Tab-separated table of C-alpha atoms in Angstrom:
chain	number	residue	atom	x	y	z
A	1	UNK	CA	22.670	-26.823	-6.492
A	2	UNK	CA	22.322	-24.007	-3.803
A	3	UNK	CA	19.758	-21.616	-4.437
A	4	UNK	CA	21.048	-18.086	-5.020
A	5	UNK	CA	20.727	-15.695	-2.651
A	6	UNK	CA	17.465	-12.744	-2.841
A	7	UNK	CA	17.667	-9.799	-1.417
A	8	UNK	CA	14.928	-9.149	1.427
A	9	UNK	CA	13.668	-5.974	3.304
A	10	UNK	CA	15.700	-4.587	6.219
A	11	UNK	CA	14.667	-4.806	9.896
A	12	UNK	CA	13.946	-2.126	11.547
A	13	UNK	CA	17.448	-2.505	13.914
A	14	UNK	CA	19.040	-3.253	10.104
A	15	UNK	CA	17.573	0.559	8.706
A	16	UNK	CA	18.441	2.237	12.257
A	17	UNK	CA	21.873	0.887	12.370
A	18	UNK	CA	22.554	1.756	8.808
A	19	UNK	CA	21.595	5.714	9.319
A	20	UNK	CA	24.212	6.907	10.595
A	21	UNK	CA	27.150	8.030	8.585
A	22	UNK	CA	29.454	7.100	11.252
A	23	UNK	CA	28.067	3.265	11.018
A	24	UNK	CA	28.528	3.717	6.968
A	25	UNK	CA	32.227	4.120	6.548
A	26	UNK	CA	32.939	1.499	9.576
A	27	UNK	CA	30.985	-1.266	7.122
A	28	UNK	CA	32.698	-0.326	4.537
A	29	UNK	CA	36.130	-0.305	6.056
A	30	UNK	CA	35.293	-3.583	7.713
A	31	UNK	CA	34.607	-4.854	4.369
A	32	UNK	CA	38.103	-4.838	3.447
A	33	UNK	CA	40.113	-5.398	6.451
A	34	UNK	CA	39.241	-6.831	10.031
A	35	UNK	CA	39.778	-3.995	12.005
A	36	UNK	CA	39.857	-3.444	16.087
A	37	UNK	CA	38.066	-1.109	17.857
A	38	UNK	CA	41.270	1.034	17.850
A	39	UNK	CA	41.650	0.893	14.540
A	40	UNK	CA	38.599	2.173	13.282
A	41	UNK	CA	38.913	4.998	15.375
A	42	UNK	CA	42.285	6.047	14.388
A	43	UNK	CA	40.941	5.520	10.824
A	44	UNK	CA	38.251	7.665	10.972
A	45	UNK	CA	39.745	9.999	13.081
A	46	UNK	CA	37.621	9.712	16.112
A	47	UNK	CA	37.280	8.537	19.419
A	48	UNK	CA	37.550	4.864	19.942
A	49	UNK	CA	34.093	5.345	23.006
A	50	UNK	CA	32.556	6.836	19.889
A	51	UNK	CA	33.154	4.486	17.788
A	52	UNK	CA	32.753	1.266	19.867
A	53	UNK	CA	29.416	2.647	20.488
A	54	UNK	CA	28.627	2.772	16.579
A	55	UNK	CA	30.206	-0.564	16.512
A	56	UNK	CA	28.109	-2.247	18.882
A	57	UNK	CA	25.065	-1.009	17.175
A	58	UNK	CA	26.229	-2.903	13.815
A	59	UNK	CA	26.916	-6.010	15.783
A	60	UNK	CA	23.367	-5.922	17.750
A	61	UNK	CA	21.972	-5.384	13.868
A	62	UNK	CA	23.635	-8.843	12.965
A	63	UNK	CA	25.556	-6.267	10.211
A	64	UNK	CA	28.715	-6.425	12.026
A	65	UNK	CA	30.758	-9.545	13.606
A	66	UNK	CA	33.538	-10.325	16.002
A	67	UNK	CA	36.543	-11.630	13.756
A	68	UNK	CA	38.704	-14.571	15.653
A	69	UNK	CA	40.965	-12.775	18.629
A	70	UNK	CA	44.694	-12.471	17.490
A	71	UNK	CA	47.636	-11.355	19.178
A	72	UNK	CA	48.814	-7.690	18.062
A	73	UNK	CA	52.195	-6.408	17.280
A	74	UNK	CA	52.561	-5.428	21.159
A	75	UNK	CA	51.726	-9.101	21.986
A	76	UNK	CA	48.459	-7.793	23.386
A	77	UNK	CA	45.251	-9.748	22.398
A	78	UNK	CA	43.263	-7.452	19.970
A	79	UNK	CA	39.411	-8.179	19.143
A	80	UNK	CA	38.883	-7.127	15.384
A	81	UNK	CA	35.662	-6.841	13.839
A	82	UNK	CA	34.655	-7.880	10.091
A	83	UNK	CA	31.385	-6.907	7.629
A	84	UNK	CA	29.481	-10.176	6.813
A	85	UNK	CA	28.620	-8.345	3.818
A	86	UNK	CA	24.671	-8.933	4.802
A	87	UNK	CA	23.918	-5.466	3.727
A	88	UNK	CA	24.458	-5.572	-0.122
A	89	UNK	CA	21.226	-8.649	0.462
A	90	UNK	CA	18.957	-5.901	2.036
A	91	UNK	CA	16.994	-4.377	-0.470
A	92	UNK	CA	16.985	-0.089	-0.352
A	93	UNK	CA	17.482	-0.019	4.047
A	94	UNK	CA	17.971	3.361	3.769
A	95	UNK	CA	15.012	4.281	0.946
A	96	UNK	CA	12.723	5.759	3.593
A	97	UNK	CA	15.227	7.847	5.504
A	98	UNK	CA	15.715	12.020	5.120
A	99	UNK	CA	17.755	12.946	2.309
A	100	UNK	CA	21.146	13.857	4.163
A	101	UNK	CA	20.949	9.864	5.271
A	102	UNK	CA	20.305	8.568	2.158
A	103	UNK	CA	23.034	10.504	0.029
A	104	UNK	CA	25.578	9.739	3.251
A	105	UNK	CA	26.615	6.728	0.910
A	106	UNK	CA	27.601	8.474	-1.951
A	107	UNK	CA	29.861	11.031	0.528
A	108	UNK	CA	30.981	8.033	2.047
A	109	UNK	CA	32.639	6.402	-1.258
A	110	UNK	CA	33.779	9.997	-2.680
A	111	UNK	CA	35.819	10.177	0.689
A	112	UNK	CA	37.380	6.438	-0.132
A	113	UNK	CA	38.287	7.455	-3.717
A	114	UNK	CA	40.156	10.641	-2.213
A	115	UNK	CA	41.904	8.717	0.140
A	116	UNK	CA	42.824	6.114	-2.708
A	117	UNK	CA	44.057	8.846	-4.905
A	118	UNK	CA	43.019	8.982	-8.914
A	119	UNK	CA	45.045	6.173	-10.117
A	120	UNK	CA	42.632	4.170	-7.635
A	121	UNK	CA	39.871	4.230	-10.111
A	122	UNK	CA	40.163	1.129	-12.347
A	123	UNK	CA	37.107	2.211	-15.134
A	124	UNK	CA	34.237	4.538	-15.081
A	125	UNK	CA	31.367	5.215	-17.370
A	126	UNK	CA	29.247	8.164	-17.545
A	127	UNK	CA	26.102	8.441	-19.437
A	128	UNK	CA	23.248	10.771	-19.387
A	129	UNK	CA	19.384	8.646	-20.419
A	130	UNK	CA	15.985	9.582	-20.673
A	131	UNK	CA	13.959	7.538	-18.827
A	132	UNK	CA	10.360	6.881	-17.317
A	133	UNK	CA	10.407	5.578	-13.259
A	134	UNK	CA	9.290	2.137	-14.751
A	135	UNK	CA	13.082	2.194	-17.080
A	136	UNK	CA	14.597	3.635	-13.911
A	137	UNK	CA	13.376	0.384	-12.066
A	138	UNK	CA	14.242	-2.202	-14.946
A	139	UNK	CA	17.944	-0.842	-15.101
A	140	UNK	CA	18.412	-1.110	-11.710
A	141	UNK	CA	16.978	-4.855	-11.720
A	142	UNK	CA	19.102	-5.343	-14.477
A	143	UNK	CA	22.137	-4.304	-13.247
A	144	UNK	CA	21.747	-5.651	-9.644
A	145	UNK	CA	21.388	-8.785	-11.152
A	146	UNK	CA	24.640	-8.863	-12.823
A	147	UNK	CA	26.326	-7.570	-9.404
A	148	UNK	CA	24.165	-9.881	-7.019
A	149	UNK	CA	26.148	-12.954	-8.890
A	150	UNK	CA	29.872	-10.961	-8.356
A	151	UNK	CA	29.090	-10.640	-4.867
A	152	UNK	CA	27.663	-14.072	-4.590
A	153	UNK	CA	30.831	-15.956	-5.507
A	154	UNK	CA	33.372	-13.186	-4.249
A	155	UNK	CA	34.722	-15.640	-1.886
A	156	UNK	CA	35.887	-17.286	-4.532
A	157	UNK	CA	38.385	-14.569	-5.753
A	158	UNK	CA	39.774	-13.320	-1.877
A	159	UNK	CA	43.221	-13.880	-3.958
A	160	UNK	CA	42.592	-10.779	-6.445
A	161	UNK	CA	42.534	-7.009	-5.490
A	162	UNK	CA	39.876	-5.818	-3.756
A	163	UNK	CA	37.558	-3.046	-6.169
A	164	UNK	CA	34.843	-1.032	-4.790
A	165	UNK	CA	32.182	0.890	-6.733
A	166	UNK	CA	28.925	2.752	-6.552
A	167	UNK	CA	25.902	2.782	-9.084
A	168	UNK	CA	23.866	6.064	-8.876
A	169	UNK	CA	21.598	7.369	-11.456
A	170	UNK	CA	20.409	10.923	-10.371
A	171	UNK	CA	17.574	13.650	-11.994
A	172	UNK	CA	19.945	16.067	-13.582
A	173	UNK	CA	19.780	19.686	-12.427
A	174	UNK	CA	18.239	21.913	-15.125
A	175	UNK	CA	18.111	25.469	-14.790
């Protein structure tokens, strides 16, 4: 039996590549599809010098890889890249960076639910609980857990729709 995989502290290169917001959505999009160069940038709407720079910061990071070369609509030879999905294993990369980094996530996956549109969402739960940092830490072991087997043996569902989701708990504002 093959021992399940544990999540581990991020490198330094690992925490640096994943602070920029840039780097963020281009995981996330490589996650999905293999994508070129090109077709990141038309994507996200930027310039494809831009965004091969981001791109070969992910790949130096080991975050990012080179997919197989295949030949494009045009005939041309295109070079996609794909997510080896070695983030989800790194545990909190971006827990000691500035605020605006570590909420870029949660931006990140409103802008992917807008661009899905509401019938996107497949279930949602909202709650509201009181509880002390130690509860805060339990829940989270708890439920990342649960998720660390889903993403474990994804490969073993690449036939099914492809979901994504966020987990946040957040101090509620009080006035």
């Amino acid at each position: 039996m093959t021992e399940p995989r544990r999540r581990r502290p991020a490198t330094p290169e690992e925490a640096k590549a994943l602070g920029h917001p840039l780097r963020l959505r281009i995981m996330r999009l490589c996650l999905v599809d293999e994508l070129t160069n090109k077709q990141l940038a038309d994507r996200l709407d930027r310039d494809p010098g831009t965004v091969l720079h981001h791109v070969r910061q992910l790949v130096a990071a080991g975050l990012l890889e080179p997919a197989p070369v295949r030949t494009g609509t045009s005939g041309a030879l295109e070079k996609p890249y794909r997510s080896n999905g070695e983030t989800w294993w790194l545990d909190g990369p971006l827990s000691d960076a500035d605020a605006q980094t570590r909420f870029a996530p949660i931006e990140i996956f409103q802008e992917e639910i807008r661009a899905a549109g509401p019938e996107s969402v497949a279930v949602h739960e909202k709650f509201l609980l009181h509880l002390s940092p130690d509860e805060v830490e339990e829940l989270d072991r708890r439920i990342l857990a649960v998720l660390d087997e889903y993403v474990a043996t994804d490969h073993e569902r690449l036939d099914r729709p492809a979901l994504g989701g966020i987990f946040v708990l957040h101090h509620m504002k009080r006035d």
